[in-house]
Coordinates of C-alpha atoms in Angstrom, one line a residue:
M24 CA 106.2 -25.8 -202.2
P25 CA 106.7 -29.7 -202.4
F26 CA 107.1 -32.3 -205.0
L27 CA 106.5 -35.8 -204.1
G28 CA 106.5 -38.3 -206.8
Q29 CA 106.8 -42.3 -205.8
D30 CA 106.6 -43.7 -209.4
W31 CA 109.3 -45.6 -212.3
R32 CA 111.2 -42.5 -212.9
S33 CA 111.5 -40.9 -209.5
P34 CA 112.0 -43.2 -205.9
G35 CA 109.9 -40.8 -204.2
W36 CA 112.2 -37.4 -202.4
S37 CA 110.7 -34.5 -201.7
W38 CA 112.0 -30.9 -203.9
I39 CA 111.9 -27.2 -203.2
K40 CA 112.2 -25.1 -205.2
T41 CA 115.1 -22.2 -204.3
E42 CA 117.0 -18.9 -205.5
D43 CA 119.4 -21.8 -207.1
G44 CA 116.4 -24.2 -208.8
W45 CA 115.3 -27.8 -207.4
K46 CA 117.3 -28.6 -204.6
R47 CA 115.6 -32.4 -202.5
C48 CA 114.4 -31.4 -198.8
E49 CA 114.4 -33.8 -195.4
S50 CA 111.9 -36.8 -195.5
C51 CA 108.5 -35.4 -194.4
N52 CA 107.6 -38.5 -192.4
P53 CA 108.8 -37.9 -188.9
E54 CA 108.9 -41.7 -188.5
L55 CA 110.9 -42.5 -191.5
G56 CA 112.9 -39.3 -190.6
R57 CA 114.2 -41.0 -186.7
E58 CA 114.8 -44.2 -188.1
S59 CA 117.2 -42.4 -191.2
S60 CA 119.1 -40.5 -188.1
Q61 CA 119.5 -43.6 -185.9
C62 CA 120.9 -45.6 -188.7
S63 CA 121.8 -42.7 -190.9
L64 CA 125.4 -42.9 -191.9
S65 CA 128.7 -40.5 -192.8
H66 CA 128.5 -39.5 -196.6
D67 CA 131.6 -41.9 -196.9
V68 CA 131.1 -45.0 -194.9
M69 CA 133.7 -47.9 -195.7
L70 CA 131.7 -51.3 -195.5
N71 CA 134.3 -54.0 -197.0
S72 CA 138.3 -52.6 -197.0
E73 CA 139.0 -54.4 -199.8
D74 CA 136.0 -53.6 -201.6
E75 CA 135.9 -49.8 -200.3
E76 CA 131.6 -49.6 -201.4
I77 CA 130.0 -46.3 -200.0
F78 CA 126.7 -45.2 -199.2
N79 CA 125.8 -41.8 -199.3
N80 CA 123.1 -40.3 -197.4
E81 CA 120.7 -40.8 -200.1
E82 CA 121.1 -44.7 -200.4
C83 CA 120.7 -45.2 -196.5
E84 CA 117.5 -43.1 -196.6
Y85 CA 116.3 -45.4 -198.7
A86 CA 117.6 -48.8 -197.5
S87 CA 115.6 -47.8 -194.2
K88 CA 112.2 -46.8 -195.6
K89 CA 112.5 -49.9 -197.6
R90 CA 113.3 -51.9 -194.0
K91 CA 109.9 -50.5 -193.3
K92 CA 107.5 -51.2 -195.6
D93 CA 108.8 -55.1 -194.9
H94 CA 108.4 -54.1 -191.3
L95 CA 104.4 -53.5 -192.2
R96 CA 104.5 -56.1 -194.7
N97 CA 105.2 -59.0 -192.6
D98 CA 103.9 -57.1 -189.5
T99 CA 100.8 -59.9 -188.7
N100 CA 99.0 -58.0 -186.3
T101 CA 98.5 -55.2 -189.1
Q102 CA 94.7 -55.0 -190.3
S103 CA 92.9 -54.2 -193.6
F104 CA 88.8 -53.9 -192.9
Y105 CA 86.9 -51.8 -194.4
R106 CA 84.2 -53.0 -192.2
E107 CA 81.3 -52.1 -195.3
K108 CA 77.9 -53.5 -194.1
W109 CA 77.4 -54.1 -198.0
I110 CA 78.8 -54.8 -200.9
Y111 CA 78.2 -54.8 -204.4
V112 CA 79.2 -58.6 -206.8
H113 CA 80.7 -57.5 -209.6
K114 CA 82.1 -61.1 -211.8
E115 CA 83.1 -59.1 -215.0
S116 CA 84.2 -55.9 -216.4
T117 CA 81.5 -52.4 -217.6
K118 CA 82.1 -49.6 -218.8
E119 CA 81.1 -48.4 -214.9
R120 CA 83.2 -51.0 -212.9
H121 CA 86.6 -52.2 -213.9
G122 CA 87.2 -56.1 -212.8
Y123 CA 85.6 -57.8 -210.7
C124 CA 85.2 -58.3 -207.0
T125 CA 87.5 -61.8 -205.3
L126 CA 86.7 -64.1 -202.3
G127 CA 89.6 -62.1 -200.5
E128 CA 88.1 -59.1 -201.7
A129 CA 84.4 -59.9 -200.1
F130 CA 86.2 -60.7 -197.4
N131 CA 88.5 -58.2 -196.5
R132 CA 85.5 -55.4 -197.0
L133 CA 82.6 -57.1 -195.1
D134 CA 82.3 -56.4 -191.4
F135 CA 83.6 -59.8 -190.2
S136 CA 86.0 -58.9 -187.3
S137 CA 82.6 -56.9 -185.7
A138 CA 80.2 -60.2 -186.4
I139 CA 82.1 -62.7 -184.5
Q140 CA 80.9 -60.5 -181.3
D141 CA 77.2 -61.3 -182.6
I142 CA 75.9 -64.4 -181.4
R143 CA 73.7 -64.9 -183.3
R144 CA 76.4 -64.5 -186.4
F145 CA 79.9 -66.3 -185.0
T146 CA 78.1 -69.8 -186.1
Y147 CA 77.8 -68.5 -189.8
V148 CA 81.5 -67.0 -189.3
V149 CA 83.0 -69.7 -188.1
K150 CA 81.8 -72.3 -191.0
L151 CA 82.7 -70.0 -193.6
L152 CA 86.2 -70.0 -192.5
Q153 CA 86.1 -73.3 -192.0
L154 CA 85.1 -74.2 -195.7
I155 CA 88.0 -71.8 -196.4
A156 CA 90.5 -73.6 -194.6
K157 CA 89.8 -76.9 -196.2
S158 CA 89.7 -75.5 -200.4
Q159 CA 89.9 -71.9 -200.6
L160 CA 92.9 -70.8 -198.7
T161 CA 95.4 -70.4 -200.9
S162 CA 93.0 -68.4 -203.4
L163 CA 93.0 -65.3 -201.0
S164 CA 95.5 -63.3 -200.9
G165 CA 98.2 -62.0 -199.1
V166 CA 96.3 -58.7 -197.0
A167 CA 93.0 -61.4 -196.8
Q168 CA 94.8 -64.3 -195.5
K169 CA 96.3 -61.9 -192.9
N170 CA 92.8 -60.6 -192.0
Y171 CA 91.8 -64.3 -191.9
F172 CA 94.2 -65.3 -189.4
N173 CA 93.7 -61.7 -186.9
I174 CA 89.9 -62.8 -187.5
L175 CA 90.7 -66.5 -186.5
D176 CA 92.7 -65.0 -182.9
K177 CA 90.0 -62.9 -182.3
I178 CA 87.6 -66.2 -182.6
V179 CA 90.4 -68.3 -180.6
Q180 CA 90.9 -65.6 -177.8
K181 CA 87.0 -65.2 -177.7
V182 CA 86.0 -68.5 -177.0
L183 CA 89.1 -69.1 -174.1
C184 CA 87.4 -65.3 -172.3
D185 CA 83.8 -67.3 -172.7
H186 CA 84.0 -70.6 -172.9
Q187 CA 81.2 -70.4 -175.1
N188 CA 81.2 -73.1 -178.4
P189 CA 84.8 -74.8 -178.0
R190 CA 84.0 -77.7 -180.7
L191 CA 83.2 -75.8 -183.5
I192 CA 86.4 -73.7 -183.2
K193 CA 88.8 -76.8 -182.9
N194 CA 87.3 -78.3 -185.7
L195 CA 88.1 -75.5 -187.7
L196 CA 91.8 -75.5 -186.4
Q197 CA 91.8 -79.4 -187.2
D198 CA 91.0 -78.5 -190.5
L199 CA 93.1 -75.5 -190.8
S200 CA 96.0 -77.4 -189.2
S201 CA 95.7 -79.9 -192.0
T202 CA 96.1 -78.0 -194.5
L203 CA 98.9 -75.7 -193.7
C204 CA 100.6 -79.1 -193.4
T205 CA 99.9 -80.0 -196.5
L206 CA 100.6 -76.8 -197.8
I207 CA 103.7 -76.6 -196.5
R208 CA 105.5 -80.2 -196.7
G209 CA 103.1 -81.5 -199.7
V210 CA 102.8 -78.4 -202.4
G211 CA 105.2 -76.4 -201.5
K212 CA 105.8 -72.7 -201.5
S213 CA 104.7 -72.8 -205.2
V214 CA 101.4 -72.1 -204.2
L215 CA 101.8 -69.9 -201.1
V216 CA 101.8 -65.8 -200.6
G217 CA 105.2 -65.1 -198.8
N218 CA 108.0 -65.6 -197.7
I219 CA 107.9 -69.4 -196.3
N220 CA 109.1 -69.1 -192.8
I221 CA 105.7 -66.8 -191.8
W222 CA 103.0 -70.3 -193.3
I223 CA 105.6 -72.3 -190.9
C224 CA 105.0 -69.3 -188.0
R225 CA 101.2 -69.2 -188.7
L226 CA 101.3 -73.3 -188.3
E227 CA 102.8 -73.1 -185.3
T228 CA 100.8 -70.7 -184.2
V229 CA 97.5 -72.9 -184.9
L230 CA 99.1 -75.8 -183.2
N231 CA 99.7 -73.6 -180.0
W232 CA 96.3 -72.7 -180.1
Q233 CA 95.0 -75.6 -180.3
Q234 CA 96.6 -77.0 -177.4
Q235 CA 95.0 -74.2 -175.9
L236 CA 91.7 -75.0 -176.2
Q237 CA 92.7 -78.7 -175.3
N238 CA 94.0 -77.3 -172.2
L239 CA 90.8 -75.2 -171.4
Q240 CA 88.9 -75.7 -168.2
M241 CA 85.6 -74.4 -167.7
T242 CA 85.0 -72.7 -164.3
K243 CA 82.4 -73.9 -162.3
V244 CA 79.6 -70.9 -161.2
N245 CA 78.1 -72.0 -157.4
D246 CA 75.7 -69.4 -157.5
G247 CA 71.6 -69.3 -158.5
L248 CA 69.9 -71.8 -160.1
T249 CA 72.2 -74.6 -162.7
L250 CA 70.8 -76.7 -165.4
S251 CA 70.1 -79.5 -163.0
D252 CA 67.8 -77.8 -160.9
L253 CA 65.0 -77.6 -163.7
P254 CA 62.3 -79.8 -164.0
L255 CA 62.7 -82.3 -166.6
H256 CA 60.0 -81.6 -169.0
T257 CA 62.4 -78.3 -169.3
L258 CA 65.6 -80.6 -170.0
S259 CA 63.8 -82.7 -172.5
N260 CA 62.8 -79.1 -174.3
I261 CA 66.1 -77.8 -174.4
L262 CA 68.0 -81.3 -175.9
H263 CA 64.5 -81.4 -178.3
R264 CA 65.5 -77.7 -179.7
F265 CA 68.7 -78.9 -180.9
S266 CA 69.8 -78.8 -184.4
D267 CA 73.2 -80.3 -184.3
G268 CA 73.4 -84.7 -182.8
W269 CA 77.2 -83.9 -181.1
D270 CA 75.4 -81.0 -178.8
V271 CA 73.0 -83.5 -177.7
V272 CA 76.4 -85.8 -176.9
T273 CA 77.8 -83.4 -175.2
L274 CA 74.9 -82.4 -172.9
G275 CA 74.4 -85.8 -172.1
Q276 CA 78.0 -86.0 -171.0
V277 CA 77.1 -83.3 -167.7
T278 CA 75.0 -85.2 -165.2
P279 CA 73.3 -88.9 -165.3
T280 CA 69.8 -87.1 -165.9
L281 CA 70.6 -85.4 -168.8
Y282 CA 72.2 -88.6 -170.1
V283 CA 69.0 -90.5 -169.7
L284 CA 67.1 -87.4 -171.4
S285 CA 70.1 -87.6 -174.8
E286 CA 69.4 -91.1 -175.1
D287 CA 65.4 -91.1 -175.8
R288 CA 64.3 -92.8 -179.0
Q289 CA 61.9 -89.9 -180.6
L290 CA 64.9 -87.2 -179.9
W291 CA 66.5 -88.6 -182.7
K292 CA 64.4 -89.8 -184.4
K293 CA 63.2 -85.8 -185.3
L294 CA 66.7 -85.2 -185.6
C295 CA 67.4 -88.1 -188.8
Q296 CA 63.4 -86.5 -189.9
Y297 CA 64.3 -83.3 -189.9
H298 CA 67.9 -83.5 -191.6
F299 CA 67.6 -86.6 -193.6
A300 CA 64.7 -87.8 -196.6
E301 CA 62.7 -90.8 -195.4
K302 CA 64.5 -92.7 -198.9
Q303 CA 68.4 -92.0 -197.3
F304 CA 67.4 -93.5 -193.6
C305 CA 65.9 -95.9 -195.1
R306 CA 68.7 -96.6 -197.4
H307 CA 70.8 -97.7 -194.3
L308 CA 68.3 -98.6 -192.3
I309 CA 69.7 -99.6 -187.9
L310 CA 67.4 -102.1 -186.4
S311 CA 67.9 -103.7 -183.1
E312 CA 67.7 -107.2 -182.1
K313 CA 64.6 -106.4 -180.8
G314 CA 63.6 -105.0 -184.2
H315 CA 63.6 -101.1 -183.0
V316 CA 64.8 -98.9 -185.2
E317 CA 68.5 -97.1 -183.8
W318 CA 68.1 -94.0 -185.0
K319 CA 70.5 -91.9 -182.8
L320 CA 73.1 -94.6 -185.1
M321 CA 70.8 -93.7 -188.1
Y322 CA 72.3 -90.4 -188.0
F323 CA 75.5 -90.9 -187.1
T324 CA 75.6 -93.1 -190.3
L325 CA 73.7 -90.9 -192.8
Q326 CA 76.0 -88.1 -191.6
K327 CA 78.5 -89.3 -193.2
Y328 CA 76.8 -90.0 -196.2
Y329 CA 74.5 -86.3 -196.5
P330 CA 75.2 -83.1 -195.7
T331 CA 73.1 -82.1 -192.3
K332 CA 71.0 -78.9 -192.3
E333 CA 72.6 -75.6 -191.8
Q334 CA 70.8 -73.5 -189.0
Y335 CA 72.7 -69.9 -188.4
G336 CA 70.8 -67.1 -186.5
D337 CA 71.5 -64.6 -189.0
T338 CA 73.1 -65.2 -192.4
L339 CA 74.4 -62.3 -195.3
H340 CA 72.1 -61.7 -197.6
F341 CA 72.2 -61.3 -201.8
C342 CA 69.9 -59.1 -203.3
R343 CA 69.4 -60.9 -207.4
H344 CA 68.0 -57.7 -208.8
C345 CA 71.0 -54.5 -206.8
S346 CA 73.7 -58.1 -206.3
I347 CA 75.0 -56.2 -203.6
L348 CA 75.6 -58.9 -200.1
F349 CA 74.8 -57.7 -197.4
W350 CA 73.4 -58.2 -193.7
K351 CA 69.9 -58.6 -193.5
D352 CA 70.1 -56.2 -190.6
S353 CA 71.8 -53.7 -192.1
G354 CA 70.8 -53.5 -195.6
H355 CA 70.9 -51.8 -198.1
P356 CA 69.8 -48.7 -201.3
C357 CA 67.7 -51.4 -203.3
T358 CA 66.4 -49.7 -206.3
A359 CA 63.5 -52.8 -205.8
A360 CA 60.1 -52.2 -206.1
D361 CA 59.7 -55.0 -203.9
P362 CA 63.1 -55.5 -201.8
D363 CA 62.0 -58.3 -199.9
S364 CA 61.1 -60.4 -202.7
C365 CA 64.3 -60.3 -204.5
F366 CA 66.9 -61.2 -201.4
T367 CA 67.9 -64.8 -201.6
P368 CA 69.6 -65.8 -198.0
V369 CA 73.8 -66.6 -198.3
S370 CA 75.0 -70.0 -196.7
P371 CA 78.9 -70.5 -196.6
Q372 CA 79.6 -72.0 -198.9
H373 CA 77.1 -70.6 -201.8
F374 CA 79.0 -67.1 -200.3
I375 CA 82.0 -69.4 -201.2
D376 CA 80.8 -70.1 -204.7
L377 CA 79.7 -67.3 -205.9
F378 CA 83.0 -66.1 -206.2
K379 CA 83.8 -69.0 -208.6
F380 CA 84.0 -67.7 -212.8

C-alpha cells in the first residue's frame, strides 16, 4: 500500500513495500508524471562543465512539482469560492471554535460570484468592492485578492455585454486604479501580497477595462416602443422613483423632453429632503436671483459634505442571536424563538466594520 507523506520530515514521495523492503515508486499524479517525463533528465546531466552539477531524477521530479505549484499559485483565473449562503462570524477563539473570521474569509465563502447575476444584489456587491478598493485591499489574503479581481472581471464583462450600470463600474475602477497606483509607486511592495509584477499586471488590466468602458457604445433598438413614446406623467413618475441625482441627470440627457422633466424643482427638492436633514440643507442654502431655492445645486453641494442614503434591492443580513451573516432569501438555521426580530440589514460599510477588531 503506498504511503504518502508531506510534512517537514518528508518531501511527499510515494513508497511501496516489497520483499527487499520499502522502495520509492513513481508519482501517483498523472499530470505531474507527464510533466516530469517531458522535462526529465538522464540520471547524470551536466549543466556546467566547470561546476559539473549533476541532477538526478528525484531532484528533477521535485523541481517539476514546484513549477506546477508556482504556476497554479500565480494563475489569476484560479478561483477558491465556497459559494455558501451564510457564514458564522466569530471574532474570538472559543473552546468550540479556534481563530476568528476575517474580511477575506467572508469574501471568499459568501456567494458573491453568483450574487452579481442577480439585479437586486448587483449594486450592493459593486459598492462593497468599491469600499474594499479604497481602504481594505491590502487587508485581504492572497486568495481573497485573487477572487476579488476574478469577481471584478465578471462584473466588467457583464456590463460590456448587457450595457447596464456602466457609471457604477467606472467609479469603481477609478477608485481601484488610484489605490493600485498609490500602493505600487508610493508605498511599495512591502504591504502587497505576492510579486510586485503581478500587481503591475493587475493595474494594466484595470486600465484596459477603463478603456473598454470608455469606448462602450449603446445599441439602439428600433423595434417596439421606446422611453420617449411614454406619456409625460409616466416619464415624470419614473424620474421621481430615482434616488440618485446622477441617474436623473443621465436620463435627462437622452431627449429634450426628459431634460425638461429632469430640471423640475420639486423633483430635486424631494431628493434633498430624502437624503438630507433639514438642518443640513439650511446650512448650505443656495438662492437664485429671484429668491428661489436652487434645489439641484443644493443636492450636489450637500453630497460633498454629507453621505447620501443607500438603497439596495437585496442586502446581506446579520442575525444577532446566532452571529450569522446570510442572504435574506436563503435564510439560515436560526435557533431564536422569533428569528425576524434578530435580523439586521447589513450595508456594505457595515459589512466591512463587522471584521474590524
